Coordinates of C-alpha atoms in Angstrom, one line a residue:
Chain Q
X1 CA 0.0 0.0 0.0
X2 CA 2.1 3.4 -0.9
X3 CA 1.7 5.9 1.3
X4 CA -0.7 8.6 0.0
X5 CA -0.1 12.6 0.3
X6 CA -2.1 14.6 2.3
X7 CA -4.3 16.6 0.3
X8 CA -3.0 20.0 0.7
X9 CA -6.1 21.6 1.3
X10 CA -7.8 19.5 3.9
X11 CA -7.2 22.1 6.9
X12 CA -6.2 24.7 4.9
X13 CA -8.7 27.3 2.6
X14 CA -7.8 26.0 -0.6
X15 CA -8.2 29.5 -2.1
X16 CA -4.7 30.7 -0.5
X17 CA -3.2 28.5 1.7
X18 CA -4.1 29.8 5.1
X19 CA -4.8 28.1 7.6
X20 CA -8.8 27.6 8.0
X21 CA -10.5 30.4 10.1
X22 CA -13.3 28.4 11.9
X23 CA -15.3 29.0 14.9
X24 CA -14.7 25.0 15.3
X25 CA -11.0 24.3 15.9
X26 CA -11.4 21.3 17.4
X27 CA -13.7 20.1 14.2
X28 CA -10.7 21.3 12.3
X29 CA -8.3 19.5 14.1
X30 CA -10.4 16.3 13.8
X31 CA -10.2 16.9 10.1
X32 CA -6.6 17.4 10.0
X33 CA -5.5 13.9 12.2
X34 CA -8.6 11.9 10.1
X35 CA -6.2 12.9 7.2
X36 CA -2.9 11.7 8.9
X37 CA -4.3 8.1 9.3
X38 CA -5.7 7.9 6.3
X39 CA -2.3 9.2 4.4
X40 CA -0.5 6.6 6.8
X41 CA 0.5 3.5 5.0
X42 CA 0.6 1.5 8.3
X43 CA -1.2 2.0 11.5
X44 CA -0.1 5.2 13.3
X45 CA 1.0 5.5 16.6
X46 CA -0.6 8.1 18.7
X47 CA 3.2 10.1 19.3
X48 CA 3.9 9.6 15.5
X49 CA 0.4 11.1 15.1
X50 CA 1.4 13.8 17.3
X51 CA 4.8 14.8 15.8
X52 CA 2.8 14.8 12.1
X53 CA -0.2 17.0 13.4
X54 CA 1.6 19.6 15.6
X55 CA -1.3 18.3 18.6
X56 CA -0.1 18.4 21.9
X57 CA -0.4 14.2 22.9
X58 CA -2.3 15.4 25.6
X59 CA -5.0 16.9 23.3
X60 CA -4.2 14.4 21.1
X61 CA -5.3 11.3 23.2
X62 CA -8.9 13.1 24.2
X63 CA -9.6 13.4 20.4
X64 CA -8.3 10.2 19.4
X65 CA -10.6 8.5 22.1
X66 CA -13.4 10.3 21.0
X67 CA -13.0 9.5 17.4
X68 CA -12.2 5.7 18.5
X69 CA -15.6 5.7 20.3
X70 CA -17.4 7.4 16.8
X71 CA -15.7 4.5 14.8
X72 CA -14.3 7.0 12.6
X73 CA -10.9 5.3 13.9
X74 CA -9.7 2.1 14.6
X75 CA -7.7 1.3 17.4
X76 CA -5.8 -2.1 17.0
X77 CA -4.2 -4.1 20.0
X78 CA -0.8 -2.7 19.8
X79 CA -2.6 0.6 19.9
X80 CA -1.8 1.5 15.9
X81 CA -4.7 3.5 14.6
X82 CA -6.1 3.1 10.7
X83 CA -9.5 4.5 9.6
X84 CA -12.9 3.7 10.6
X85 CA -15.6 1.7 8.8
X86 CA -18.1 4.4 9.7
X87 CA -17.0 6.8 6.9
X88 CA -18.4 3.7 4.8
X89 CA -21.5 4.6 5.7
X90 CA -21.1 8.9 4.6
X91 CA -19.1 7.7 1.6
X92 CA -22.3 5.7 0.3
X93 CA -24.8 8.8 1.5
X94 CA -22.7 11.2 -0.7
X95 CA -22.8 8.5 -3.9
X96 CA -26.8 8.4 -3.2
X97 CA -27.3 12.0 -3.3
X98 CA -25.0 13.0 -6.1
X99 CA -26.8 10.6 -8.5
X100 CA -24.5 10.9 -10.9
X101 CA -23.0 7.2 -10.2
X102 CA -26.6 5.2 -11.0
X103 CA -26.9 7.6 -13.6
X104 CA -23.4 6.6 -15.0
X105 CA -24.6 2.7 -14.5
X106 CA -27.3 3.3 -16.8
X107 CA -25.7 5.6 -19.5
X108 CA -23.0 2.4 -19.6
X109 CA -25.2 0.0 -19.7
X110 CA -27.4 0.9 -22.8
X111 CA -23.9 2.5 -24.4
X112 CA -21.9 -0.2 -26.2
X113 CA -18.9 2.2 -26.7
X114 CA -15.8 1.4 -24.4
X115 CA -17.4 -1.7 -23.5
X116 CA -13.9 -3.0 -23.1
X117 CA -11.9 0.1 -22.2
X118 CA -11.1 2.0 -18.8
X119 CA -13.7 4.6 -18.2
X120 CA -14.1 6.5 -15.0
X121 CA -16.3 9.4 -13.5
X122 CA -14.7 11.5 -11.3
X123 CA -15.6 14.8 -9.6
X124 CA -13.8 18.1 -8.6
X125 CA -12.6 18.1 -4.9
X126 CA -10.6 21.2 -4.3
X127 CA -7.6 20.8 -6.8
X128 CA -7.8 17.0 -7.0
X129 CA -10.0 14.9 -8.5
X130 CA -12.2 12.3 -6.4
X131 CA -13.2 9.1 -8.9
X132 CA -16.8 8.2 -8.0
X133 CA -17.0 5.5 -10.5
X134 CA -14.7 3.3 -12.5
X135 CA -14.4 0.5 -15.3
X136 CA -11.5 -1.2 -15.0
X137 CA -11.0 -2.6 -18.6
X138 CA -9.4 -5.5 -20.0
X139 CA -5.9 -4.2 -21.3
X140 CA -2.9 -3.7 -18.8
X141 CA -2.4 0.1 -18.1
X142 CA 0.2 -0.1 -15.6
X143 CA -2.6 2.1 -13.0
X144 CA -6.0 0.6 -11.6
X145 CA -8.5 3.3 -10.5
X146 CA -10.5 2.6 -7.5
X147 CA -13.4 4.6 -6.2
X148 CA -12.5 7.5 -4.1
X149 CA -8.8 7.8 -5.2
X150 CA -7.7 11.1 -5.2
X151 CA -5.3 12.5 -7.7
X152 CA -4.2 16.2 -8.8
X153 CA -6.8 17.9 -11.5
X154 CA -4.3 19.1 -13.3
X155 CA -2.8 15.9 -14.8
X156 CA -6.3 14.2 -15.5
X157 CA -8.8 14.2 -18.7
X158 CA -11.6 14.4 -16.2
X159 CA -10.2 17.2 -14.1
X160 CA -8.5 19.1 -17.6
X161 CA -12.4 18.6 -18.9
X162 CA -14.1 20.0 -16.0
X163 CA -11.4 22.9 -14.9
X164 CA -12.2 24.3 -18.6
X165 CA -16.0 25.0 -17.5
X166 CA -15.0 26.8 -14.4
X167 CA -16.4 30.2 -14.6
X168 CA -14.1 33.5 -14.4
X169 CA -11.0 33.3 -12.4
X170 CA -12.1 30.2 -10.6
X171 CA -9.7 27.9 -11.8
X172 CA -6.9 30.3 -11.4
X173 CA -8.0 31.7 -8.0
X174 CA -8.3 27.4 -7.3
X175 CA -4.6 26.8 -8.6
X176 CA -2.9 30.2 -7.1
X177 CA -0.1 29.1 -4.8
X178 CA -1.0 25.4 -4.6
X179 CA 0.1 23.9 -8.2
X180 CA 0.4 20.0 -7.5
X181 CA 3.8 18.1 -8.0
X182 CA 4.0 16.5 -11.1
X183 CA 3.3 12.7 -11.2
X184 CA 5.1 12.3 -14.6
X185 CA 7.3 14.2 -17.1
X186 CA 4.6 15.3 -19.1
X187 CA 2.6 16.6 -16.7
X188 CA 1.4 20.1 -17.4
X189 CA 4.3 22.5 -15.7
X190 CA 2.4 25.7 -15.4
X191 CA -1.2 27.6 -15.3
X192 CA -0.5 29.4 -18.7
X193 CA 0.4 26.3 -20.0
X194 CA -2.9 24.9 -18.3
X195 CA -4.8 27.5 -20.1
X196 CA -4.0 27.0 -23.5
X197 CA -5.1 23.2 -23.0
X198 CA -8.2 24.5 -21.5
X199 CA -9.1 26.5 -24.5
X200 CA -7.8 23.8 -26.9
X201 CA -10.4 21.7 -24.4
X202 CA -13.5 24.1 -24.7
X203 CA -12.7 24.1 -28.6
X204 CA -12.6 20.5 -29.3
X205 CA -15.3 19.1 -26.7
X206 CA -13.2 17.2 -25.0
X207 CA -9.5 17.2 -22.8
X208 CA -6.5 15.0 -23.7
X209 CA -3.8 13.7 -21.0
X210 CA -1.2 12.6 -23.1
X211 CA 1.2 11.1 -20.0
X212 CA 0.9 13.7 -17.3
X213 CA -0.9 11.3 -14.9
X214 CA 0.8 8.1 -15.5
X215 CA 3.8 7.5 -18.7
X216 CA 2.4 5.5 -21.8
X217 CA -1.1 6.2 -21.0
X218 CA -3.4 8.7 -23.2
X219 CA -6.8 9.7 -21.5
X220 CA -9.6 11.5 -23.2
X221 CA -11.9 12.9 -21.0
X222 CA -15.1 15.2 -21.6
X223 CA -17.5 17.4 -18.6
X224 CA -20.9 16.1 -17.4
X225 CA -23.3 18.8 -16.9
X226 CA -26.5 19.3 -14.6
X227 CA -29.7 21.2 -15.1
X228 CA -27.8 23.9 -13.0
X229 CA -25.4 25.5 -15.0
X230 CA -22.6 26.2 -17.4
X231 CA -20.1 24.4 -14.8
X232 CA -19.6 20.8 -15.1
X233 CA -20.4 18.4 -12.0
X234 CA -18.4 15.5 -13.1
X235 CA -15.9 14.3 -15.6
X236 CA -16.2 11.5 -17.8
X237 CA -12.8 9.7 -19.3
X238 CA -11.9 6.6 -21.2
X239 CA -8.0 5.6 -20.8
X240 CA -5.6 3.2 -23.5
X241 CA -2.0 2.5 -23.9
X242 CA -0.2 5.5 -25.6
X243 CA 1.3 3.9 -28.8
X244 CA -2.1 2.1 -29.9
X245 CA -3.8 5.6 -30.8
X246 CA -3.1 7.6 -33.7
X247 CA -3.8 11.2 -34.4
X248 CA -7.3 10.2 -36.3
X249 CA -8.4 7.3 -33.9
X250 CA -7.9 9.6 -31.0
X251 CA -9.8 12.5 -32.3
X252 CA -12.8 9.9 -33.0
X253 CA -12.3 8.4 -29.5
X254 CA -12.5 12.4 -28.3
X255 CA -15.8 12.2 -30.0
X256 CA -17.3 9.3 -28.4
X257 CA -16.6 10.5 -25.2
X258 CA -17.4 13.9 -25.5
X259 CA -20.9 11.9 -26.7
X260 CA -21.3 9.5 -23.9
X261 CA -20.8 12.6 -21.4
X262 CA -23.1 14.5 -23.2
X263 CA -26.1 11.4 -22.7
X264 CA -25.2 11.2 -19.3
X265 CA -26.0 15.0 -19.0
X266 CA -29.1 15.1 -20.6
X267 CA -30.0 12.4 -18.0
X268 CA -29.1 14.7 -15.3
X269 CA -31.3 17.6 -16.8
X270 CA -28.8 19.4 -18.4
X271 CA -29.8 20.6 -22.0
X272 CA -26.8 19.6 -24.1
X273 CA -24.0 21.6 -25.1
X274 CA -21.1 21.8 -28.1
Chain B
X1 CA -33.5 8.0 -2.7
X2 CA -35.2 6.5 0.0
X3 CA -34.9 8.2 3.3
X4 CA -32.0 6.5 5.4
X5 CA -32.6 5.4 8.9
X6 CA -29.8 7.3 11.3
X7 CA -27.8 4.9 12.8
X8 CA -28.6 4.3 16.6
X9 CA -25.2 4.7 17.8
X10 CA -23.5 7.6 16.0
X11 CA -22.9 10.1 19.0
X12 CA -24.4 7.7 21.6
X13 CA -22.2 4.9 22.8
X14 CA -23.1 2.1 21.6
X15 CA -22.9 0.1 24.7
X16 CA -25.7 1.9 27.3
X17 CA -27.3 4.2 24.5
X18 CA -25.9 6.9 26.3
X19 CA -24.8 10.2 25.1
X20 CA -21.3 10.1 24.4
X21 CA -19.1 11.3 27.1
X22 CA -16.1 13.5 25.4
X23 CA -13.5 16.3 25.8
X24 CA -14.3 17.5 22.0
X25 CA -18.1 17.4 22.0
X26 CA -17.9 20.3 18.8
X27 CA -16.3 17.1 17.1
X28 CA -19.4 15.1 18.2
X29 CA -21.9 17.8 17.3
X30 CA -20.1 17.6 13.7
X31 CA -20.6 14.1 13.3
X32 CA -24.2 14.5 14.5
X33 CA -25.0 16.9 11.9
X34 CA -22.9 15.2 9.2
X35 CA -25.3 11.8 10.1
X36 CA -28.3 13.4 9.7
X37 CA -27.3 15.5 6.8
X38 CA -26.4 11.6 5.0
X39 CA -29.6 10.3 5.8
X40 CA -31.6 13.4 4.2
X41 CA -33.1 11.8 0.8
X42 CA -32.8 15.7 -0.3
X43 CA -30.6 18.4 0.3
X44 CA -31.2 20.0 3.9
X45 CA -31.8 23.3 4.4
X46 CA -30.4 25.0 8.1
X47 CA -33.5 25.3 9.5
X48 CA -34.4 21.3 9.4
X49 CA -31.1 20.9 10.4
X50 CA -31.1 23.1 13.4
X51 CA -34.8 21.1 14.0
X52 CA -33.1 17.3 13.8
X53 CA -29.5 18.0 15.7
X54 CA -31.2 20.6 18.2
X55 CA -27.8 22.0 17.8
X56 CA -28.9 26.1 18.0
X57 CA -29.0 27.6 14.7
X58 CA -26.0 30.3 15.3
X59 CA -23.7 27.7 16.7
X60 CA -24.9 25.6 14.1
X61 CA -24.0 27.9 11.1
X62 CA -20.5 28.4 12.0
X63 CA -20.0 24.3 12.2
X64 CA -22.0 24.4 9.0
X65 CA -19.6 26.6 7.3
X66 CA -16.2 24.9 8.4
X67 CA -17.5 21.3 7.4
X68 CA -18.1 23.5 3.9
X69 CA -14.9 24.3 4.1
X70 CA -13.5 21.1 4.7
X71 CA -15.8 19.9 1.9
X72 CA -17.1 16.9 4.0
X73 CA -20.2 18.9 3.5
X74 CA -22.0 20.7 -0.5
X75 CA -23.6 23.7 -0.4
X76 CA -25.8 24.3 -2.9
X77 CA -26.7 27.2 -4.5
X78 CA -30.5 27.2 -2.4
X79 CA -28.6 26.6 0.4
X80 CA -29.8 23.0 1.2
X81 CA -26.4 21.0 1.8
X82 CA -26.0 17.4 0.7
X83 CA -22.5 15.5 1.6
X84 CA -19.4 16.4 0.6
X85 CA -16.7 14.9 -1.5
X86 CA -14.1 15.0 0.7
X87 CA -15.6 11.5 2.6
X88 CA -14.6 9.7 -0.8
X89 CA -10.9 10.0 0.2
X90 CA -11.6 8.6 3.9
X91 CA -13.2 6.0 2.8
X92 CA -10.6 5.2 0.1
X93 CA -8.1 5.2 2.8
X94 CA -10.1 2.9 4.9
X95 CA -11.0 0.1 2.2
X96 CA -6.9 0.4 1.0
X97 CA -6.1 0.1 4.8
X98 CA -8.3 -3.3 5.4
X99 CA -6.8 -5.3 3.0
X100 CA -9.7 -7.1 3.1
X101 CA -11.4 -6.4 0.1
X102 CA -8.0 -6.0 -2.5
X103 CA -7.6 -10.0 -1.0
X104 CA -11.4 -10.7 -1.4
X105 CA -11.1 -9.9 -5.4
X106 CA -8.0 -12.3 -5.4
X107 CA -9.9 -14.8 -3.9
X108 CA -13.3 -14.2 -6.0
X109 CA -10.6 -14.5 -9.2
X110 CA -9.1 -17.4 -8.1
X111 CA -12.5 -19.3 -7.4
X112 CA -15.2 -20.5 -9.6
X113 CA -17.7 -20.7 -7.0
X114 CA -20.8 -18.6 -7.4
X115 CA -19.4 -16.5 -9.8
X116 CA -23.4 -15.6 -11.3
X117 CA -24.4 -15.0 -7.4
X118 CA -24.7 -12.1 -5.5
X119 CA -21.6 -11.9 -2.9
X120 CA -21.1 -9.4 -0.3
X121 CA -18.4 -8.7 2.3
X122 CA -19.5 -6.4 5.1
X123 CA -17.9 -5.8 8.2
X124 CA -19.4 -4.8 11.8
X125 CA -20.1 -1.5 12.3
X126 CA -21.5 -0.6 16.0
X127 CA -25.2 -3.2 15.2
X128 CA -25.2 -3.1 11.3
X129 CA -23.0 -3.9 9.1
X130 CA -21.4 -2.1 6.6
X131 CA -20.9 -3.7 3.0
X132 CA -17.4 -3.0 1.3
X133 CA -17.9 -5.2 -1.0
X134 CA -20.6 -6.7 -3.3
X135 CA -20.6 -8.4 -6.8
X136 CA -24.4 -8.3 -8.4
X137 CA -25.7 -11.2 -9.5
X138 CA -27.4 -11.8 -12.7
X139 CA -30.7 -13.2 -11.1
X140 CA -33.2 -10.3 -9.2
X141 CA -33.4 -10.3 -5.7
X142 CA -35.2 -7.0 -5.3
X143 CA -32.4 -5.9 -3.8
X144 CA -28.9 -4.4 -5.2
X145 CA -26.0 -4.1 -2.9
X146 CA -23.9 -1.3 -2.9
X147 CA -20.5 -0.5 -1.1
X148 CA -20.8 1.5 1.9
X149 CA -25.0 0.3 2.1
X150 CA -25.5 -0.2 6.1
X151 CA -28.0 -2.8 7.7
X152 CA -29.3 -3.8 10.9
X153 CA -26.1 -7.0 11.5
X154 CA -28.9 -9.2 14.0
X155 CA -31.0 -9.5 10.0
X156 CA -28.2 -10.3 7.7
X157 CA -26.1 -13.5 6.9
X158 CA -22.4 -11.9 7.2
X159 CA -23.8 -10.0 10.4
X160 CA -25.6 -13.4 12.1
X161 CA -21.8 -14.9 11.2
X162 CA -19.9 -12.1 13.0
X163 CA -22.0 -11.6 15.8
X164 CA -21.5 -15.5 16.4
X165 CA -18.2 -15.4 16.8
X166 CA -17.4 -12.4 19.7
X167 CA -16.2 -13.6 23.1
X168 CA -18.2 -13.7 26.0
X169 CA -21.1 -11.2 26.6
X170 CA -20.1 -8.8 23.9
X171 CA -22.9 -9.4 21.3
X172 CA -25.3 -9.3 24.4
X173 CA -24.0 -5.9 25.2
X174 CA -23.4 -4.9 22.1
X175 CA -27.2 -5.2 21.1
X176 CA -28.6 -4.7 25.2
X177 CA -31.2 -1.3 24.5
X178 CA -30.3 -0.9 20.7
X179 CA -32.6 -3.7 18.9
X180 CA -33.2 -2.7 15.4
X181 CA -36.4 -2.0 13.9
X182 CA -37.5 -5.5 12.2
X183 CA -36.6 -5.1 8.0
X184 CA -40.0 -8.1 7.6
X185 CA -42.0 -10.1 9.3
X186 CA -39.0 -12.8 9.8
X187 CA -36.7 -10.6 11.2
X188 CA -35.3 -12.6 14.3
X189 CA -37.4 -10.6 17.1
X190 CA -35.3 -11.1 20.2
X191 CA -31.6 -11.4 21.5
X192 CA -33.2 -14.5 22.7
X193 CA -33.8 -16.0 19.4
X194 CA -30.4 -14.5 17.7
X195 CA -28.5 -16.5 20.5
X196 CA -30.3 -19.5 19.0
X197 CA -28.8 -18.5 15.7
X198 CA -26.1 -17.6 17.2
X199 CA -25.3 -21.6 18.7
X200 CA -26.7 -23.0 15.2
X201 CA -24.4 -20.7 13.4
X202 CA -21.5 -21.6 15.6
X203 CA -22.1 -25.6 15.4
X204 CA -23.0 -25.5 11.3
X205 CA -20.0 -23.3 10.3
X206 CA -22.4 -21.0 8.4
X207 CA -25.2 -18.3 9.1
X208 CA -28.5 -18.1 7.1
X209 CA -30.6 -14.9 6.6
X210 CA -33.6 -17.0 5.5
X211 CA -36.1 -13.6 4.4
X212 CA -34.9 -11.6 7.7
X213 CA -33.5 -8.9 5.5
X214 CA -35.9 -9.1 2.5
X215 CA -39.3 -11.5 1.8
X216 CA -38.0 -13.9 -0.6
X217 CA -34.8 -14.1 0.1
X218 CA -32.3 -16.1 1.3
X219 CA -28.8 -15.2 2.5
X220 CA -25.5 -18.0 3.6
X221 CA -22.9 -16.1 5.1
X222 CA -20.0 -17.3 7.1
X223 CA -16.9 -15.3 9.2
X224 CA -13.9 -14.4 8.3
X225 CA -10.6 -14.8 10.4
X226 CA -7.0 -12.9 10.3
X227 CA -4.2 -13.7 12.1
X228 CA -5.8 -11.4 15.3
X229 CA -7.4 -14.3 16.7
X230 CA -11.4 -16.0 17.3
X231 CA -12.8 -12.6 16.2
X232 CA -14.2 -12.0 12.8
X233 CA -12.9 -9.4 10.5
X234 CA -15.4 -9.7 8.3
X235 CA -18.3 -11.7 7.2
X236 CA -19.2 -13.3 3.5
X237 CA -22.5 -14.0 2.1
X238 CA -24.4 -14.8 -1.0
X239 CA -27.6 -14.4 -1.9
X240 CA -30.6 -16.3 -3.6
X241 CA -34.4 -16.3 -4.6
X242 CA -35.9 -18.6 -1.4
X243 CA -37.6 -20.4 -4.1
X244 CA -34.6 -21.7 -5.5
X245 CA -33.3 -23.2 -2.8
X246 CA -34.1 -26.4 -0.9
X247 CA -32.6 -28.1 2.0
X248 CA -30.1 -30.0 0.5
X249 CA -29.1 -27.6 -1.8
X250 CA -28.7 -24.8 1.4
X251 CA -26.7 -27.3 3.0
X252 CA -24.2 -27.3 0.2
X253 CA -24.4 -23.5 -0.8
X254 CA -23.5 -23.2 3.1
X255 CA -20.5 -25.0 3.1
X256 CA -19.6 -23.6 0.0
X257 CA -19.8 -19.9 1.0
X258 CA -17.8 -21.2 4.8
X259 CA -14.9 -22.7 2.1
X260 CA -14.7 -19.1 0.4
X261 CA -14.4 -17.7 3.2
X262 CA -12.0 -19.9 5.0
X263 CA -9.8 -19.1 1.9
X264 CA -9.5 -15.5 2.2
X265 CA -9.0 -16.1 5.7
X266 CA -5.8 -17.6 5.2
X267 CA -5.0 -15.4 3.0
X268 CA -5.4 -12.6 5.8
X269 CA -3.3 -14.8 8.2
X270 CA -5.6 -16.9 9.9
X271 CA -5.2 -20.5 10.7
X272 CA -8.4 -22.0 9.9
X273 CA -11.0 -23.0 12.7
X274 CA -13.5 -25.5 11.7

């Protein structure tokens, strides 16, 4: 299991990098040691816990106990702490209420394109992207996605697809101080560079990640819609192995995204764009 | 969507039904309101919330706004909130962090046994169980499991199997003031009856959920082990139409589902107990 990165804007406003101003520190604190165990790769100890989140252990212990007793953590025997199974339970409450998931389910299942391919749905969550649903496909790409993995926006055809409907400055004021390392070589470097891939996105209908989220892997990805607006609420992508698509097969795979996306929008009221 | 029950034991212990004696009880109060803001079938507005949590409504708008913050909770442009995506990444963390269910697709690969059933693995979470794992069936059951569903444990297979297997008085205490509201007319009434179960679970190896969870039907599960010791980790089940099966034909499905589950068993460490 590789040790995952914080999300850098978990305790911090994701606008500028400040720490949160809340009326509910301890709330915030919560947050912030929730995120260390779930980063951890092993069970954490409660003074490893302590050196990571800057808690006094004496704090520490009271919160830890009281998110032992809430299940939201698991204490084992050697007193190791992972997370709890009762974020399970919000996990499935927030895939109810989007509706975006069944709505997928059904869009794949009377669609016969990519019935072999990788194609995920994945939402905006701060800078990263959050993947709600995913079809794992038949061909090797070197990277499985799993529901609720977590990875920069930046780098992925879903995030690329659904950055370019932001509204005004959003996605700048969103990227401003916090531009995510890069997973490969190719992933984009900057926000100018960003923008012209945005544009080239809006133009086109649909976003390319040629290798900036994992080498030897091209994603094309297009933005899901909703009755309430010009700003996408998902991001639909299909994923192959670099060297099997050419110029003209990946402009009709573009396509056939770009269309799958759009049927899954009309489904969640949106009246289609292009 | 239909309207979820809260659970019983979210920010009461779940041993005396008691309220939850802490040093962070803003922490507790956030849990409470993210709870009842999952079990909304629509997005909540601040008045129904201040109404359900009887958390006062200026205290209650600055936790609303940091859990915003923090994304664990949406707010929409009417400002009814809904859950955030934020939980997506706990519960990520949690399912890489079991092992349980990367080993369970190794061992559903692997076997050839029910592979056009419906198979769950759920794991205890305070009296229900928590489902983290579920391959659909082809055949209808009325009934589609998703990850992260939650169910009363004392009316479900892989709950009966767990529940069979804690030491001493812990199921009794565990369920002492809490019993679930019945699911159909056959859910098992009384701690009385469940210890029956309980015994007949123990001795056969395997628990059945004959309609206690849905009319028509029927449900083998059985527990599995790690290397932690005599309590279950988790519990395996599969389901079928109660027309389909007779007694024979449950006695083998029973032993059946106990083998898959004494496989990934070992494969989390356990030495298996027959």
């Amino acid at each position: 299991m590789p040790k995952r990165t914080l999300p850098a804007n978990a305790v911090t406003d994701a606008r500028d990098g400040e720490p949160l101003k809340t009326t509910a520190p301890a709330v915030v604190r919560a947050v912030h040691i929730l995120d260390v165990i779930a980063a951890a790769a092993e069970p954490i100890a409660l003074a490893d816990l302590a050196r990571q989140t800057s808690v006094p252990k004496s704090t520490l212990h009271g919160l830890c106990d009281t998110l032992v007793k809430l299940r939201l953590v698991k204490r084992h025997a050697n007193g190791g702490m992972t997370m709890g199974s009762y974020v399970m339970g919000w996990a499935n409450a927030f895939l109810s209420q989007t509706h975006i998931t069944e709505e997928f389910r059904a869009v794949w299942e009377t669609s016969s394109a990519f019935a072999q391919e990788t194609v995920t749905l994945s939402v905006l969550d701060g800078t990263d992207v959050i993947y709600l649903a995913c079809h794992n496909g038949n061909r090797p790409l070197g990277v499985t996605f799993r529901i609720g993995m977590r990875l920069p926006a930046p780098y992925t055809a879903t995030g690329k697809a659904m950055l370019s409907t932001l509204p005004g400055s959003e996605a700048a004021d969103l990227l401003a101080g916090v531009w995510p390392a890069p997973l490969t070589r190719a992933s984009v470097g900057t926000y100018a560079a960003l923008v012209d891939e945005m544009a080239q996105t809006r133009r086109d209908g649909y976003s390319i990640d040629n290798g900036q989220m994992r080498e030897g892997m091209i994603c094309f990805g297009a933005p899901v819609f909703d009755a309430s607006g010009e700003r996408a609420v998902a991001g639909l992508a299909v994923s192959f192995v670099t060297n099997d698509i050419d110029l003209a097969t990946g402009q009709r795979i573009g396509h056939q995204i770009r269309d799958l996306a759009d049927q899954l929008s009309v489904r969640l009221g949106a009246s289609v764009r292009r």
